[in-house]
Amino acid sequence: MSTVDMNTGAAPTGGAGPRRRGSVVPPVSGCVLLTLVLFALFAPFLAPHPANAPIGVPYAMPGDVGVLGTDYLGRDLLSRILAGGRSLVLVAAACTFTAGLLGTALGLMAGYRRGLVDAVIMRVVDLLLILPPLVVLLVLTSGAERGPRMLIPVIMISASPYVARVVRTATLDVARSSYVEAAVLRGEKARAILVREILPNVAGPVLAITGLLMIYAIFVVASASFLGVGIQPPAADWSLMIKEGMPAITLNAWPVIFPAACIVVLAVAVNIFAEGLHRRIAGGRAGRRGA
Amino acid sequence: MGRAVTAFLARRLTTSVVMLFALSVVVFAAIEVLPGDAAIYAIAGQNPTAELLEQTRHQLGLDRSAPERYFSWLLGILRGDFGQSALTGQSVSGVVGDRVGNTVALGSLTILFMIPLALALGVFGGTREGRRADRTTSALILAVVAVPEFVLAAALTALFSFGLHWLPATSLFPTEDSPLLHPEVLVLPVLTLVLFSASGASRQVRAGVADVMRSRYVEMARLKGLPERRVVLRHVIPNSIAPSLQILASSIGVVTGGSVIVETVFSYPGLGSALATAVTTRDFPLVEGVVMLLATTLLLAYTAADLAVLLLTPKLRTTS
Amino acid sequence: MSTPLVVEGLRVADHAGRVIVEDVSFSIAAGQSVGIVGESGSGKTTMALALLGWARNGVRLVAGSVQVSGVELVGRPEEAVRKARGRLVSYVPQAPAAALNPSMRVGRQVAETVVGLSPDERAERVRQTFELVELPSDAEFQRRYPHELSGGQQQRVGLAMALVNRPRVLVLDEPTTGLDVITQEAVLAEVDRLRAELAIAVVSISHDLALVAKHTERVIVMHNGRMVEQGDSHTVLANPEHPYTRSLVAAVVDHRAAAESRVADGTRPESGTAARERPPLLSVRDLHAGHGTRRGRVVAAEGITFELRAGECLAVVGQSGSGKTTIARSVVGLHQPDRGSILLDGAPLASRADRRSRDQLRRVQYVFQDPFASLNPRRTVLDSVVRPLGVFKGVRGAEAEDQARRLLDRVRLRPELADAFPGELSGGECQRVAIARALAAAPDLLVCDEITSALDVSVQSSVLDLVNELRRDLGLALLFISHDLGVVSTVAEHVLVLERGQCREFGPVHDVLGTPGHEYTRRLVAAAPSLSAALVRAVPAAPGPGAADITEVLQ
């Protein structure tokens, strides 16, 4: 489940060669991503039909009824596709934000305070990392209410350990550096040191891991909805559409193929963007030091 | 060397036991203490009578205090009794026993194909970092790795079942049979899992290999005039194998998580689909039992992988 | 036999077209030794690698020719060049620890280099080569992994690997930078012996003029990728002609020369009599400190006692691991000693910096070893200096910026750099900022931890001049940590020689370094490279085959 490899934080490093390429990728993929997100948010207004109203026979082939055909209840596939990205994108963005914030805070504390605070935080993190993220998600949702709002805290808990670990490593590194020691020797307060000296210098790793977090959030939100613990029917949602279309896939695969293609495009765009971001940060650091 | 290994195993097994114990608290708390009455209504229906409510409460053990319930559950586990499914009344060990073989078959077949594939792709890309061949394979792998398993599974099913009519879309076979007797039902689940886990692992193997390729000792091996083949075989691969092992071990976790999805997609009768069903039906004893079993298996797998790393890395092996 | 190495018109550039090495030509005769000197960025490592027909990623051998025993290495197919590497010309890298395969036994790493011998002959050859470089040649030693060897042994394995095919040319790239002086001297003496014994042509890349003067017959001075001067080592270094060489030679700090001149003109006698009467500014009494590691405690200081008066400079010298940095960090409060006391003006200092008063913190300032790591990369230079002004003196706003600019001017930093970020500065400039930052606190004592070890020679000498000047003008006391006897002798009056946490000798610099009393100090002084000593000792040879080669090639 977590091929979204937040385990190392340092996902595939870019080559030495494609540095020039790497600098083009983030802006371009960023624009693609932004377009996709805007599309997901505003496309529902373009829908020709209400997303939840039957318009014809179920399982109509593309072109027979509506442009893309109908789903198992005879609802317009095109309208549902246009509406089906919004909650995924919104929930994933909220998860990225909250998990990033919590993970960064925990990582900073663990890395700077060390000692007991570090030990406690890291043991909890280790504990959450034993199980695959999706299983953690299932455990946390099994007793709770279901729905997109519940997903946000649940994913915040299951994803922040990965962020915390990366941020902690970066913080440990920065905290050992001479400029932080110089601040200690000025008698500066811990808060001032964290804000002035450490935070600006772990911003790179935080940004890089946030990219991975975006991938992870889309992944988990989509999978959770598919498993029935995320976005709930009758909402129009790409994952749910796949789930609903699977039983009749040998009859008509289009209700599955269209939403699947949407998720693929979104996921690949996020991935390329995150990798470009990561490479740029890694490359930028190396370049700066070499100069 | 023997001492280092024994010490390592002793340390790791102790921490594993402690972790499992802590995990049991967390799992129990998350499932049974935090939520409200969702479970009761799930079983008793939306508008239950007071009597039915009370009965369900008792049936779920909710009339006892949380610590009391926890300790009786824990003692049960230690005796090998995971309790009964809240839904079917079947013993959890029974449900697990029926299905564990199927999941093991699925998982081991996946790993059997995944490891060589991930290593081959990783070494191929890592030794050609930045060249056209590497960029092409990397892009393809990125496209696969980005996609959630269920989407991948859906796409493969659309292709092989709907488009080509080669394979069944669901993995149905007689419960008493081993899935190995029905290879056609295994193809799509295994293919999905292999593609997914191998693409992720190969990216990390590639990064590790590329790192070693940039090292000073590989440059030195070339400056000694060794042929490129020997440089890769003797200098690059041995030094990237240990980190790769850890990556492959963590992909056991990936496969485990993936099996939940893939078994659900294909209605494959394994532990993963049992877990997913148990969660949607709020069958807490079954969820807890399966989760603890998974955690134990994974901790053992990670320990085994770290042990292999220890044995394969001279520096770790010789300095205890 | 053909000339072992002939280089003509060599030019190396990166893919962006920036030239790294330009128009280099020279040649070497068998058994001859050539030193290539230059500061960081002079292109000397790129050139060393080019001598094996090798260019790192992103770099290309553009033009010219490198011929080893008549075999051309530039512009030939990789396979042809590969066959020459390790056989005709071999390479000993800068950091042996990183250049040895960590998961291959050292015997095998040497053996796999051997070409064209039967397995028995090969084993015999490896054994002989280990003996040649004075390593144990038994099977047990050969079965070790690199991490089980000391730094000196690792470098010897590097040498063995380079020599096992008995090449005609040996390229040494700063082969002793990571080693302590005593090991360094031993390894270089070894190379000299092997060169004579096997009649190998040796090219040594180095930044250390003293080593070049002592161990090479000819020298090539590189600057910005070009050869600016070449010739007989002693002639060039004793009477440099090119302005750049002259500045390099002038920048060398030499413990012997300094000790002698000081004895001769008898400067700074004040530290002797009147000064002794004053109460000490800093006194360290019976300091014990160490580091807890997994394998137990490593001692870094054992019963160290010394006093330092206002305006004085005490140097603590020792090799890496001797505990000198730990002592400095204990004084400033970054390391907690096990026992002993540290007093400032007679008042005990808390062992941790965060328990000391603002004023105590202000009076003792620390300058760190790594100039790049000592400044916050996300703050401008001005910011870094303004901060302590605010913290220690409550000076803020425009007034603080004004004072900071004056301080930057005081350490001779170009004013336009005030708004730069540390990443845009050179090592020497960063170190100046760090000094300005320390001065902002108006301290009484400056603790300098190896502040020049990361700097090039010419930059080092200007930073040392600055330190001396500040001392004189501001009456600062200095606790000066260094491994370099030359540096120590130019700044300090007193020196404390440290070995494994213990004080071996303590006294005035010229006494201790001039006439060492302790056995360890004697070894340290003998091994420390000294340009003046090397130039005095060696009698410049009459123009030999080497000089002839040069003229030949240049014409």
Tab-separated table of C-alpha atoms in Angstrom, chain C residues 148-405:
chain	number	residue	atom	x	y	z
C	148	GLU	CA	39.260	-3.021	10.384
C	149	LEU	CA	42.347	-1.061	9.352
C	150	SER	CA	43.782	2.212	10.611
C	151	GLY	CA	43.864	5.256	8.348
C	152	GLY	CA	47.555	4.758	7.616
C	153	GLN	CA	47.013	1.093	6.798
C	154	GLN	CA	44.127	1.956	4.504
C	155	GLN	CA	46.361	4.351	2.634
C	156	ARG	CA	49.021	1.660	2.361
C	157	VAL	CA	46.434	-0.725	0.911
C	158	GLY	CA	45.657	2.025	-1.596
C	159	LEU	CA	49.356	2.127	-2.424
C	160	ALA	CA	49.541	-1.658	-2.705
C	161	MET	CA	46.608	-1.629	-5.108
C	162	ALA	CA	48.374	0.990	-7.182
C	163	LEU	CA	51.709	-0.817	-7.178
C	164	VAL	CA	50.684	-4.431	-7.593
C	165	ASN	CA	51.067	-4.311	-11.383
C	166	ARG	CA	54.362	-2.426	-11.075
C	167	PRO	CA	53.166	0.523	-13.153
C	168	ARG	CA	55.462	3.063	-14.764
C	169	VAL	CA	53.575	6.056	-13.393
C	170	LEU	CA	51.978	6.581	-9.985
C	171	VAL	CA	49.555	9.459	-9.427
C	172	LEU	CA	49.059	10.478	-5.790
C	173	ASP	CA	46.131	12.786	-5.134
C	174	GLU	CA	46.656	14.484	-1.761
C	175	PRO	CA	47.347	11.012	-0.416
C	176	THR	CA	47.832	12.078	3.187
C	177	THR	CA	45.217	14.760	3.838
C	178	GLY	CA	43.185	12.605	6.196
C	179	LEU	CA	46.193	11.359	8.126
C	180	ASP	CA	47.920	12.810	11.166
C	181	VAL	CA	51.387	14.296	10.654
C	182	ILE	CA	53.324	11.370	12.040
C	183	THR	CA	51.556	8.818	9.823
C	184	GLN	CA	51.752	11.240	6.914
C	185	GLU	CA	55.502	11.444	7.180
C	186	ALA	CA	55.796	7.650	7.328
C	187	VAL	CA	53.625	7.113	4.245
C	188	LEU	CA	55.475	9.716	2.201
C	189	ALA	CA	58.868	8.317	3.170
C	190	GLU	CA	57.513	4.997	1.950
C	191	VAL	CA	56.584	6.450	-1.417
C	192	ASP	CA	60.061	7.952	-1.776
C	193	ARG	CA	61.662	4.585	-1.092
C	194	LEU	CA	59.385	2.729	-3.534
C	195	ARG	CA	59.999	5.301	-6.223
C	196	ALA	CA	63.705	4.685	-6.017
C	197	GLU	CA	63.342	0.922	-5.693
C	198	LEU	CA	60.914	0.385	-8.570
C	199	ALA	CA	62.015	3.326	-10.738
C	200	ILE	CA	58.462	4.653	-10.941
C	201	ALA	CA	57.613	8.140	-12.098
C	202	VAL	CA	55.557	9.775	-9.361
C	203	VAL	CA	53.115	12.668	-9.705
C	204	SER	CA	51.992	14.065	-6.325
C	205	ILE	CA	49.093	16.448	-6.101
C	206	SER	CA	49.280	18.581	-2.987
C	207	HIS	CA	48.348	21.879	-1.426
C	208	ASP	CA	51.192	21.660	1.054
C	209	LEU	CA	54.340	23.388	-0.176
C	210	ALA	CA	56.467	21.971	2.627
C	211	LEU	CA	55.629	18.411	1.611
C	212	VAL	CA	56.280	19.163	-2.022
C	213	ALA	CA	59.640	20.733	-1.185
C	214	LYS	CA	60.620	17.721	0.835
C	215	HIS	CA	59.400	14.891	-1.356
C	216	THR	CA	59.551	16.010	-4.968
C	217	GLU	CA	62.292	16.991	-7.364
C	218	ARG	CA	60.188	19.151	-9.597
C	219	VAL	CA	57.156	21.249	-8.985
C	220	ILE	CA	54.337	22.521	-11.166
C	221	VAL	CA	52.286	25.381	-9.747
C	222	MET	CA	48.659	25.484	-10.898
C	223	HIS	CA	46.359	28.452	-10.662
C	224	ASN	CA	42.839	28.554	-12.127
C	225	GLY	CA	43.555	25.473	-14.218
C	226	ARG	CA	46.765	26.772	-15.762
C	227	MET	CA	50.406	26.069	-15.046
C	228	VAL	CA	51.892	29.306	-13.822
C	229	GLU	CA	55.348	28.097	-12.968
C	230	GLN	CA	57.392	24.941	-13.048
C	231	GLY	CA	60.894	23.835	-12.389
C	232	ASP	CA	63.175	22.357	-9.784
C	233	SER	CA	61.235	22.219	-6.502
C	234	HIS	CA	63.844	23.902	-4.402
C	235	THR	CA	64.633	26.600	-6.894
C	236	VAL	CA	60.976	27.431	-7.474
C	237	LEU	CA	60.008	27.420	-3.821
C	238	ALA	CA	63.125	29.215	-2.621
C	239	ASN	CA	63.021	31.864	-5.358
C	240	PRO	CA	59.553	31.927	-6.835
C	241	GLU	CA	59.219	34.033	-9.955
C	242	HIS	CA	55.546	34.111	-10.748
C	243	PRO	CA	53.596	36.490	-8.478
C	244	TYR	CA	51.111	33.760	-7.622
C	245	THR	CA	53.833	31.355	-6.509
C	246	ARG	CA	55.402	34.163	-4.547
C	247	SER	CA	52.156	34.827	-2.710
C	248	LEU	CA	51.751	31.120	-1.999
C	249	VAL	CA	55.223	30.820	-0.552
C	250	ALA	CA	54.814	33.998	1.461
C	251	ALA	CA	51.594	32.680	2.960
C	252	VAL	CA	53.187	29.540	4.341
C	253	VAL	CA	53.338	29.577	8.102
C	254	ASP	CA	56.325	27.644	9.267
C	255	HIS	CA	56.927	26.596	12.827
C	256	ARG	CA	60.677	26.422	12.427
C	257	ALA	CA	61.098	29.725	10.699
C	258	ALA	CA	58.779	31.420	13.168
C	259	ALA	CA	60.483	29.906	16.197
C	260	GLU	CA	63.897	30.938	14.934
C	261	SER	CA	62.997	34.489	14.038
C	262	ARG	CA	61.348	34.971	17.393
C	263	VAL	CA	64.407	33.760	19.245
C	264	ALA	CA	66.496	36.027	17.065
C	265	ASP	CA	64.667	39.301	17.555
C	266	GLY	CA	63.280	38.476	20.981
C	267	THR	CA	59.812	39.916	20.408
C	268	ARG	CA	56.947	39.641	22.845
C	269	PRO	CA	58.907	39.254	26.021
C	270	GLU	CA	56.035	40.823	28.006
C	271	SER	CA	54.445	37.454	28.439
C	272	GLY	CA	57.343	36.487	30.643
C	273	THR	CA	57.544	38.732	33.657
C	274	ALA	CA	55.088	41.530	34.222
C	275	ALA	CA	52.248	39.553	32.714
C	276	ARG	CA	52.695	36.731	35.188
C	277	GLU	CA	51.760	39.065	37.999
C	278	ARG	CA	48.263	39.710	36.650
C	279	PRO	CA	45.448	37.451	37.853
C	280	PRO	CA	44.371	34.903	35.249
C	281	LEU	CA	41.328	35.644	33.118
C	282	LEU	CA	40.568	31.995	32.547
C	283	SER	CA	41.742	29.144	34.661
C	284	VAL	CA	41.048	25.534	33.999
C	285	ARG	CA	41.765	23.172	36.854
C	286	ASP	CA	42.081	19.422	36.703
C	287	LEU	CA	39.649	19.094	33.817
C	288	HIS	CA	38.447	15.584	33.038
C	289	ALA	CA	36.170	15.034	30.060
C	290	GLY	CA	35.201	12.271	27.705
C	291	HIS	CA	32.627	10.964	25.301
C	292	GLY	CA	30.301	8.093	26.010
C	293	THR	CA	30.177	5.718	23.086
C	294	ARG	CA	28.694	2.289	22.688
C	295	ARG	CA	32.052	0.729	23.347
C	296	GLY	CA	32.625	2.605	26.574
C	297	ARG	CA	34.072	5.935	27.469
C	298	VAL	CA	36.658	7.670	25.318
C	299	VAL	CA	38.875	9.960	27.312
C	300	ALA	CA	39.320	13.409	25.814
C	301	ALA	CA	40.865	15.280	28.719
C	302	GLU	CA	42.573	13.906	31.765
C	303	GLY	CA	43.604	16.334	34.486
C	304	ILE	CA	44.149	19.318	32.228
C	305	THR	CA	45.161	22.480	34.096
C	306	PHE	CA	46.123	25.823	32.625
C	307	GLU	CA	45.708	29.545	33.059
C	308	LEU	CA	45.242	32.285	30.540
C	309	ARG	CA	45.718	36.006	31.213
C	310	ALA	CA	44.101	38.941	29.502
C	311	GLY	CA	45.776	39.664	26.173
C	312	GLU	CA	47.575	36.320	26.059
C	313	CYS	CA	47.294	33.549	23.530
C	314	LEU	CA	47.523	29.920	24.547
C	315	ALA	CA	47.571	27.281	21.850
C	316	VAL	CA	46.461	23.716	22.422
C	317	VAL	CA	48.030	21.383	19.859
C	318	GLY	CA	47.577	17.707	19.248
C	319	GLN	CA	46.508	15.283	16.574
C	320	SER	CA	42.915	14.495	15.764
C	321	GLY	CA	41.354	12.624	18.653
C	322	SER	CA	43.747	14.079	21.192
C	323	GLY	CA	40.888	15.898	22.931
C	324	LYS	CA	41.711	19.475	22.040
C	325	THR	CA	38.298	20.328	20.661
C	326	THR	CA	36.622	18.793	23.703
C	327	ILE	CA	38.641	21.083	25.953
C	328	ALA	CA	37.576	24.107	23.919
C	329	ARG	CA	33.941	23.039	23.992
C	330	SER	CA	34.111	22.490	27.735
C	331	VAL	CA	35.399	26.015	28.202
C	332	VAL	CA	32.535	27.568	26.251
C	333	GLY	CA	29.946	25.263	27.802
C	334	LEU	CA	29.033	23.035	24.876
C	335	HIS	CA	30.517	19.926	26.441
C	336	GLN	CA	29.951	18.817	29.998
C	337	PRO	CA	33.179	17.810	31.684
C	338	ASP	CA	33.202	14.856	34.062
C	339	ARG	CA	35.061	16.791	36.713
C	340	GLY	CA	37.307	19.787	37.268
C	341	SER	CA	36.522	23.459	37.275
C	342	ILE	CA	36.616	26.334	34.846
C	343	LEU	CA	36.874	29.842	36.280
C	344	LEU	CA	36.436	33.176	34.570
C	345	ASP	CA	38.050	35.985	36.584
C	346	GLY	CA	38.042	33.680	39.567
C	347	ALA	CA	34.328	32.945	39.379
C	348	PRO	CA	33.360	29.387	38.474
C	349	LEU	CA	31.483	28.900	35.205
C	350	ALA	CA	28.546	26.541	35.017
C	351	SER	CA	29.297	23.484	32.935
C	352	ARG	CA	26.421	24.092	30.547
C	353	ALA	CA	26.089	27.241	28.475
C	354	ASP	CA	22.387	27.603	29.249
C	355	ARG	CA	23.170	27.878	32.970
C	356	ARG	CA	25.689	30.674	32.493
C	357	SER	CA	24.762	34.308	32.853
C	358	ARG	CA	24.349	36.541	29.810
C	359	ASP	CA	27.467	38.421	30.814
C	360	GLN	CA	29.531	35.255	31.188
C	361	LEU	CA	28.318	34.118	27.786
C	362	ARG	CA	29.192	37.500	26.329
C	363	ARG	CA	32.729	37.508	27.665
C	364	VAL	CA	33.676	34.117	26.198
C	365	GLN	CA	33.114	33.816	22.458
C	366	TYR	CA	33.671	30.803	20.245
C	367	VAL	CA	34.767	30.621	16.619
C	368	PHE	CA	33.942	27.289	14.998
C	369	GLN	CA	36.047	25.037	12.837
C	370	ASP	CA	33.851	24.707	9.765
C	371	PRO	CA	33.289	28.202	8.387
C	372	PHE	CA	30.387	27.072	6.155
C	373	ALA	CA	28.498	25.437	9.013
C	374	SER	CA	28.945	28.234	11.505
C	375	LEU	CA	26.568	30.671	9.825
C	376	ASN	CA	22.851	30.144	9.389
C	377	PRO	CA	22.473	29.637	5.619
C	378	ARG	CA	19.081	31.373	5.632
C	379	ARG	CA	20.255	34.595	7.289
C	380	THR	CA	22.220	37.351	5.653
C	381	VAL	CA	25.695	38.175	6.829
C	382	LEU	CA	24.458	41.379	8.391
C	383	ASP	CA	21.682	39.532	10.235
C	384	SER	CA	24.196	37.136	11.740
C	385	VAL	CA	26.217	39.996	13.189
C	386	VAL	CA	23.253	42.116	14.263
C	387	ARG	CA	21.799	39.319	16.355
C	388	PRO	CA	24.482	39.178	19.076
C	389	LEU	CA	24.500	42.978	19.255
C	390	GLY	CA	20.844	42.805	20.202
C	391	VAL	CA	21.157	39.869	22.527
C	392	PHE	CA	24.224	41.003	24.425
C	393	LYS	CA	24.110	44.770	24.276
C	394	GLY	CA	20.490	45.551	23.548
C	395	VAL	CA	21.506	47.490	20.454
C	396	ARG	CA	18.744	47.349	17.847
C	397	GLY	CA	17.517	48.786	14.584
C	398	ALA	CA	19.596	51.139	12.489
C	399	GLU	CA	22.154	51.583	15.255
C	400	ALA	CA	22.755	47.835	15.327
C	401	GLU	CA	23.124	47.681	11.549
C	402	ASP	CA	25.607	50.507	11.710
C	403	GLN	CA	27.693	48.793	14.329
C	404	ALA	CA	27.490	45.498	12.437
C	405	ARG	CA	28.749	47.145	9.269
